């Protein structure tokens, strides 16, 4: 295996859907199927927060989603849980500033995809130096999904990271939907990362198609 190219990574970040069992009101497996059918380009398994599955149940659920993603040829990323990513032979891991350090995770996962959340220029430079394949920047807009989210940045952080020479593949996150996604991409992100906009949509399929269309129109 070789590290993913920046070009391929940018393509995968276009519409990056993140989900766990507690983010949905209907059957999560149906939600992920609709999202894949609608055209998501990358998936992150984020099983955390109130009512989240743990242990064997989490493992089994992750495996089910991974196998659906495989059918659509959409890479499967695991949030936080490096051991689970390795056990499932997932396509990658996403970690934040409060998680295991990026260089240690890179050592453990070899050439798998490594995503790191950043909130300022210093964190972005460090993530790059430690081997990140992409960075997640947020929260761009107010979000109810992550209780411990940092201060809302608007699109200005994305813009200023690009102006300061940060060229790594970058995705915006936090409160993004089909109405505001174009602002995020126009500021310099390669794509948008969403939970609610798809997981709680009346039609995850239609909502995904809207996001895909909006992002592609800006690129
Ligand atoms: C694409 C993407 N960007 C940012 C995050 C947030 O990661 P983190 O700060 O570690 O917070 P948790 O998601 O672990 O609560 C993400 N998951 N994905
Ligand atoms: C998981 C996550 N990370 C964030 C960050 O700012 O790093 S915001 C967030 C929640 C995104 O959910 P929604 O699309 O429902 O707002
Ligand atoms: Mg984390």
PDB file of N, CA, C and O and ligand atoms in Angstrom, residues 13 16 18 44 46 48 79-80 94-99 115-119 134-138 146 148 150 171-173 193 195, ligand 1:
ATOM      1  N   UNK A  13     -12.929  13.953  -0.357  1.00  0.00           N
ATOM      2  CA  UNK A  13     -13.462  14.878   0.662  1.00  0.00           C
ATOM      3  C   UNK A  13     -14.697  15.649   0.205  1.00  0.00           C
ATOM      4  O   UNK A  13     -15.303  16.361   0.998  1.00  0.00           O
ATOM      5  N   UNK A  16     -18.401  14.272   2.551  1.00  0.00           N
ATOM      6  CA  UNK A  16     -17.880  13.336   3.556  1.00  0.00           C
ATOM      7  C   UNK A  16     -18.961  13.188   4.635  1.00  0.00           C
ATOM      8  O   UNK A  16     -19.201  14.107   5.418  1.00  0.00           O
ATOM      9  N   UNK A  18     -20.515  11.652   8.036  1.00  0.00           N
ATOM     10  CA  UNK A  18     -20.110  11.094   9.330  1.00  0.00           C
ATOM     11  C   UNK A  18     -21.371  10.633  10.042  1.00  0.00           C
ATOM     12  O   UNK A  18     -22.382  11.335  10.040  1.00  0.00           O
ATOM     13  N   UNK A  44     -17.332   8.342   7.552  1.00  0.00           N
ATOM     14  CA  UNK A  44     -16.647   8.200   8.856  1.00  0.00           C
ATOM     15  C   UNK A  44     -17.603   7.587   9.879  1.00  0.00           C
ATOM     16  O   UNK A  44     -18.688   8.117  10.112  1.00  0.00           O
ATOM     17  N   UNK A  46     -18.582   7.271  13.426  1.00  0.00           N
ATOM     18  CA  UNK A  46     -18.339   8.047  14.660  1.00  0.00           C
ATOM     19  C   UNK A  46     -19.373   7.634  15.690  1.00  0.00           C
ATOM     20  O   UNK A  46     -20.428   8.221  15.811  1.00  0.00           O
ATOM     21  N   UNK A  48     -20.192   7.773  19.134  1.00  0.00           N
ATOM     22  CA  UNK A  48     -19.869   8.352  20.437  1.00  0.00           C
ATOM     23  C   UNK A  48     -21.017   9.210  20.932  1.00  0.00           C
ATOM     24  O   UNK A  48     -21.908   9.565  20.182  1.00  0.00           O
ATOM     25  N   UNK A  79     -13.614   7.034  13.422  1.00  0.00           N
ATOM     26  CA  UNK A  79     -13.321   8.183  14.292  1.00  0.00           C
ATOM     27  C   UNK A  79     -12.750   7.715  15.634  1.00  0.00           C
ATOM     28  O   UNK A  79     -13.336   6.818  16.282  1.00  0.00           O
ATOM     29  N   UNK A  80     -11.653   8.304  16.046  1.00  0.00           N
ATOM     30  CA  UNK A  80     -11.043   8.122  17.384  1.00  0.00           C
ATOM     31  C   UNK A  80     -10.453   6.737  17.679  1.00  0.00           C
ATOM     32  O   UNK A  80      -9.391   6.651  18.286  1.00  0.00           O
ATOM     33  N   UNK A  94      -9.809   9.050  11.787  1.00  0.00           N
ATOM     34  CA  UNK A  94      -9.848  10.496  12.020  1.00  0.00           C
ATOM     35  C   UNK A  94      -9.643  10.766  13.510  1.00  0.00           C
ATOM     36  O   UNK A  94     -10.353  10.188  14.341  1.00  0.00           O
ATOM     37  N   UNK A  95      -8.714  11.648  13.824  1.00  0.00           N
ATOM     38  CA  UNK A  95      -8.459  12.006  15.219  1.00  0.00           C
ATOM     39  C   UNK A  95      -8.485  13.528  15.404  1.00  0.00           C
ATOM     40  O   UNK A  95      -8.285  14.272  14.447  1.00  0.00           O
ATOM     41  N   UNK A  96      -8.732  13.926  16.662  1.00  0.00           N
ATOM     42  CA  UNK A  96      -8.754  15.358  16.981  1.00  0.00           C
ATOM     43  C   UNK A  96      -7.600  15.707  17.894  1.00  0.00           C
ATOM     44  O   UNK A  96      -6.736  14.868  18.185  1.00  0.00           O
ATOM     45  N   UNK A  97      -7.611  16.942  18.376  1.00  0.00           N
ATOM     46  CA  UNK A  97      -6.517  17.436  19.222  1.00  0.00           C
ATOM     47  C   UNK A  97      -6.509  16.773  20.599  1.00  0.00           C
ATOM     48  O   UNK A  97      -5.493  16.745  21.266  1.00  0.00           O
ATOM     49  N   UNK A  98      -7.658  16.233  21.006  1.00  0.00           N
ATOM     50  CA  UNK A  98      -7.722  15.584  22.337  1.00  0.00           C
ATOM     51  C   UNK A  98      -7.494  14.076  22.235  1.00  0.00           C
ATOM     52  O   UNK A  98      -7.598  13.358  23.225  1.00  0.00           O
ATOM     53  N   UNK A  99      -7.254  13.580  21.046  1.00  0.00           N
ATOM     54  CA  UNK A  99      -7.072  12.133  20.857  1.00  0.00           C
ATOM     55  C   UNK A  99      -5.581  11.792  20.862  1.00  0.00           C
ATOM     56  O   UNK A  99      -4.740  12.654  21.097  1.00  0.00           O
ATOM     57  N   UNK A 115      -6.832  11.495   9.075  1.00  0.00           N
ATOM     58  CA  UNK A 115      -7.431  12.832   9.132  1.00  0.00           C
ATOM     59  C   UNK A 115      -7.253  13.409  10.515  1.00  0.00           C
ATOM     60  O   UNK A 115      -7.350  12.685  11.515  1.00  0.00           O
ATOM     61  N   UNK A 116      -6.978  14.721  10.591  1.00  0.00           N
ATOM     62  CA  UNK A 116      -6.759  15.381  11.885  1.00  0.00           C
ATOM     63  C   UNK A 116      -7.593  16.677  11.938  1.00  0.00           C
ATOM     64  O   UNK A 116      -7.588  17.459  10.984  1.00  0.00           O
ATOM     65  N   UNK A 117      -8.313  16.876  13.055  1.00  0.00           N
ATOM     66  CA  UNK A 117      -9.076  18.117  13.240  1.00  0.00           C
ATOM     67  C   UNK A 117      -8.135  19.233  13.663  1.00  0.00           C
ATOM     68  O   UNK A 117      -7.308  19.020  14.557  1.00  0.00           O
ATOM     69  N   UNK A 118      -8.291  20.406  13.067  1.00  0.00           N
ATOM     70  CA  UNK A 118      -7.470  21.548  13.473  1.00  0.00           C
ATOM     71  C   UNK A 118      -8.338  22.789  13.647  1.00  0.00           C
ATOM     72  O   UNK A 118      -9.389  22.916  13.017  1.00  0.00           O
ATOM     73  N   UNK A 119      -7.848  23.703  14.496  1.00  0.00           N
ATOM     74  CA  UNK A 119      -8.625  24.917  14.796  1.00  0.00           C
ATOM     75  C   UNK A 119      -7.813  26.189  14.623  1.00  0.00           C
ATOM     76  O   UNK A 119      -8.302  27.271  14.901  1.00  0.00           O
ATOM     77  N   UNK A 134      -5.302  14.629   5.471  1.00  0.00           N
ATOM     78  CA  UNK A 134      -6.232  15.747   5.296  1.00  0.00           C
ATOM     79  C   UNK A 134      -6.480  16.367   6.665  1.00  0.00           C
ATOM     80  O   UNK A 134      -6.205  15.753   7.701  1.00  0.00           O
ATOM     81  N   UNK A 135      -6.999  17.588   6.666  1.00  0.00           N
ATOM     82  CA  UNK A 135      -7.410  18.212   7.921  1.00  0.00           C
ATOM     83  C   UNK A 135      -8.903  18.542   7.881  1.00  0.00           C
ATOM     84  O   UNK A 135      -9.459  18.855   6.828  1.00  0.00           O
ATOM     85  N   UNK A 136      -9.546  18.456   9.050  1.00  0.00           N
ATOM     86  CA  UNK A 136     -10.952  18.840   9.212  1.00  0.00           C
ATOM     87  C   UNK A 136     -10.965  20.156   9.981  1.00  0.00           C
ATOM     88  O   UNK A 136     -10.336  20.266  11.032  1.00  0.00           O
ATOM     89  N   UNK A 137     -11.663  21.148   9.446  1.00  0.00           N
ATOM     90  CA  UNK A 137     -11.644  22.493  10.034  1.00  0.00           C
ATOM     91  C   UNK A 137     -13.059  22.895  10.461  1.00  0.00           C
ATOM     92  O   UNK A 137     -13.980  22.920   9.644  1.00  0.00           O
ATOM     93  N   UNK A 138     -13.204  23.217  11.759  1.00  0.00           N
ATOM     94  CA  UNK A 138     -14.528  23.588  12.195  1.00  0.00           C
ATOM     95  C   UNK A 138     -14.560  24.064  13.630  1.00  0.00           C
ATOM     96  O   UNK A 138     -13.513  24.175  14.263  1.00  0.00           O
ATOM     97  N   UNK A 146     -22.142  18.230  18.207  1.00  0.00           N
ATOM     98  CA  UNK A 146     -20.957  18.003  19.045  1.00  0.00           C
ATOM     99  C   UNK A 146     -21.000  18.952  20.234  1.00  0.00           C
ATOM    100  O   UNK A 146     -20.828  20.171  20.082  1.00  0.00           O
ATOM    101  N   UNK A 148     -18.983  19.390  22.744  1.00  0.00           N
ATOM    102  CA  UNK A 148     -17.727  20.060  23.114  1.00  0.00           C
ATOM    103  C   UNK A 148     -17.073  20.747  21.914  1.00  0.00           C
ATOM    104  O   UNK A 148     -15.846  20.911  21.880  1.00  0.00           O
ATOM    105  N   UNK A 150     -15.661  23.571  19.483  1.00  0.00           N
ATOM    106  CA  UNK A 150     -14.977  24.842  19.769  1.00  0.00           C
ATOM    107  C   UNK A 150     -15.831  26.005  19.237  1.00  0.00           C
ATOM    108  O   UNK A 150     -16.901  25.801  18.672  1.00  0.00           O
ATOM    109  N   UNK A 171     -11.275  19.737   4.677  1.00  0.00           N
ATOM    110  CA  UNK A 171     -12.732  19.649   4.652  1.00  0.00           C
ATOM    111  C   UNK A 171     -13.294  20.508   5.782  1.00  0.00           C
ATOM    112  O   UNK A 171     -12.728  20.549   6.871  1.00  0.00           O
ATOM    113  N   UNK A 172     -14.390  21.222   5.497  1.00  0.00           N
ATOM    114  CA  UNK A 172     -15.061  22.000   6.541  1.00  0.00           C
ATOM    115  C   UNK A 172     -16.053  21.113   7.268  1.00  0.00           C
ATOM    116  O   UNK A 172     -16.577  20.150   6.706  1.00  0.00           O
ATOM    117  N   UNK A 173     -16.321  21.452   8.535  1.00  0.00           N
ATOM    118  CA  UNK A 173     -17.286  20.661   9.319  1.00  0.00           C
ATOM    119  C   UNK A 173     -18.024  21.573  10.298  1.00  0.00           C
ATOM    120  O   UNK A 173     -17.489  22.579  10.754  1.00  0.00           O
ATOM    121  N   UNK A 193     -18.062  18.190   5.280  1.00  0.00           N
ATOM    122  CA  UNK A 193     -18.284  17.031   6.116  1.00  0.00           C
ATOM    123  C   UNK A 193     -19.565  17.285   6.906  1.00  0.00           C
ATOM    124  O   UNK A 193     -19.675  18.327   7.548  1.00  0.00           O
ATOM    125  N   UNK A 195     -23.027  15.711   9.349  1.00  0.00           N
ATOM    126  CA  UNK A 195     -23.768  14.652  10.048  1.00  0.00           C
ATOM    127  C   UNK A 195     -25.252  14.917   9.819  1.00  0.00           C
ATOM    128  O   UNK A 195     -25.881  14.295   8.955  1.00  0.00           O
TER     129      UNK A 195
HETATM  130  C1  LIG B   1     -13.806  15.435   9.169  1.00  0.00           C
HETATM  131  C2  LIG B   1     -13.824  15.648  10.627  1.00  0.00           C
HETATM  132  N1  LIG B   1     -13.403  16.825  11.110  1.00  0.00           N
HETATM  133  C3  LIG B   1     -13.422  17.055  12.438  1.00  0.00           C
HETATM  134  C4  LIG B   1     -13.871  16.068  13.305  1.00  0.00           C
HETATM  135  C5  LIG B   1     -13.856  16.283  14.798  1.00  0.00           C
HETATM  136  O1  LIG B   1     -12.889  15.460  15.441  1.00  0.00           O
HETATM  137  P1  LIG B   1     -12.612  15.641  17.010  1.00  0.00           P
HETATM  138  O2  LIG B   1     -12.222  17.047  17.258  1.00  0.00           O
HETATM  139  O3  LIG B   1     -11.678  14.587  17.435  1.00  0.00           O
HETATM  140  O4  LIG B   1     -14.033  15.395  17.664  1.00  0.00           O
HETATM  141  P2  LIG B   1     -14.899  14.049  17.680  1.00  0.00           P
HETATM  142  O5  LIG B   1     -15.483  13.875  16.322  1.00  0.00           O
HETATM  143  O6  LIG B   1     -14.006  12.923  18.027  1.00  0.00           O
HETATM  144  O7  LIG B   1     -15.946  14.313  18.712  1.00  0.00           O
HETATM  145  C6  LIG B   1     -14.304  14.854  12.756  1.00  0.00           C
HETATM  146  N2  LIG B   1     -14.746  13.849  13.525  1.00  0.00           N
HETATM  147  N3  LIG B   1     -14.255  14.668  11.424  1.00  0.00           N
END
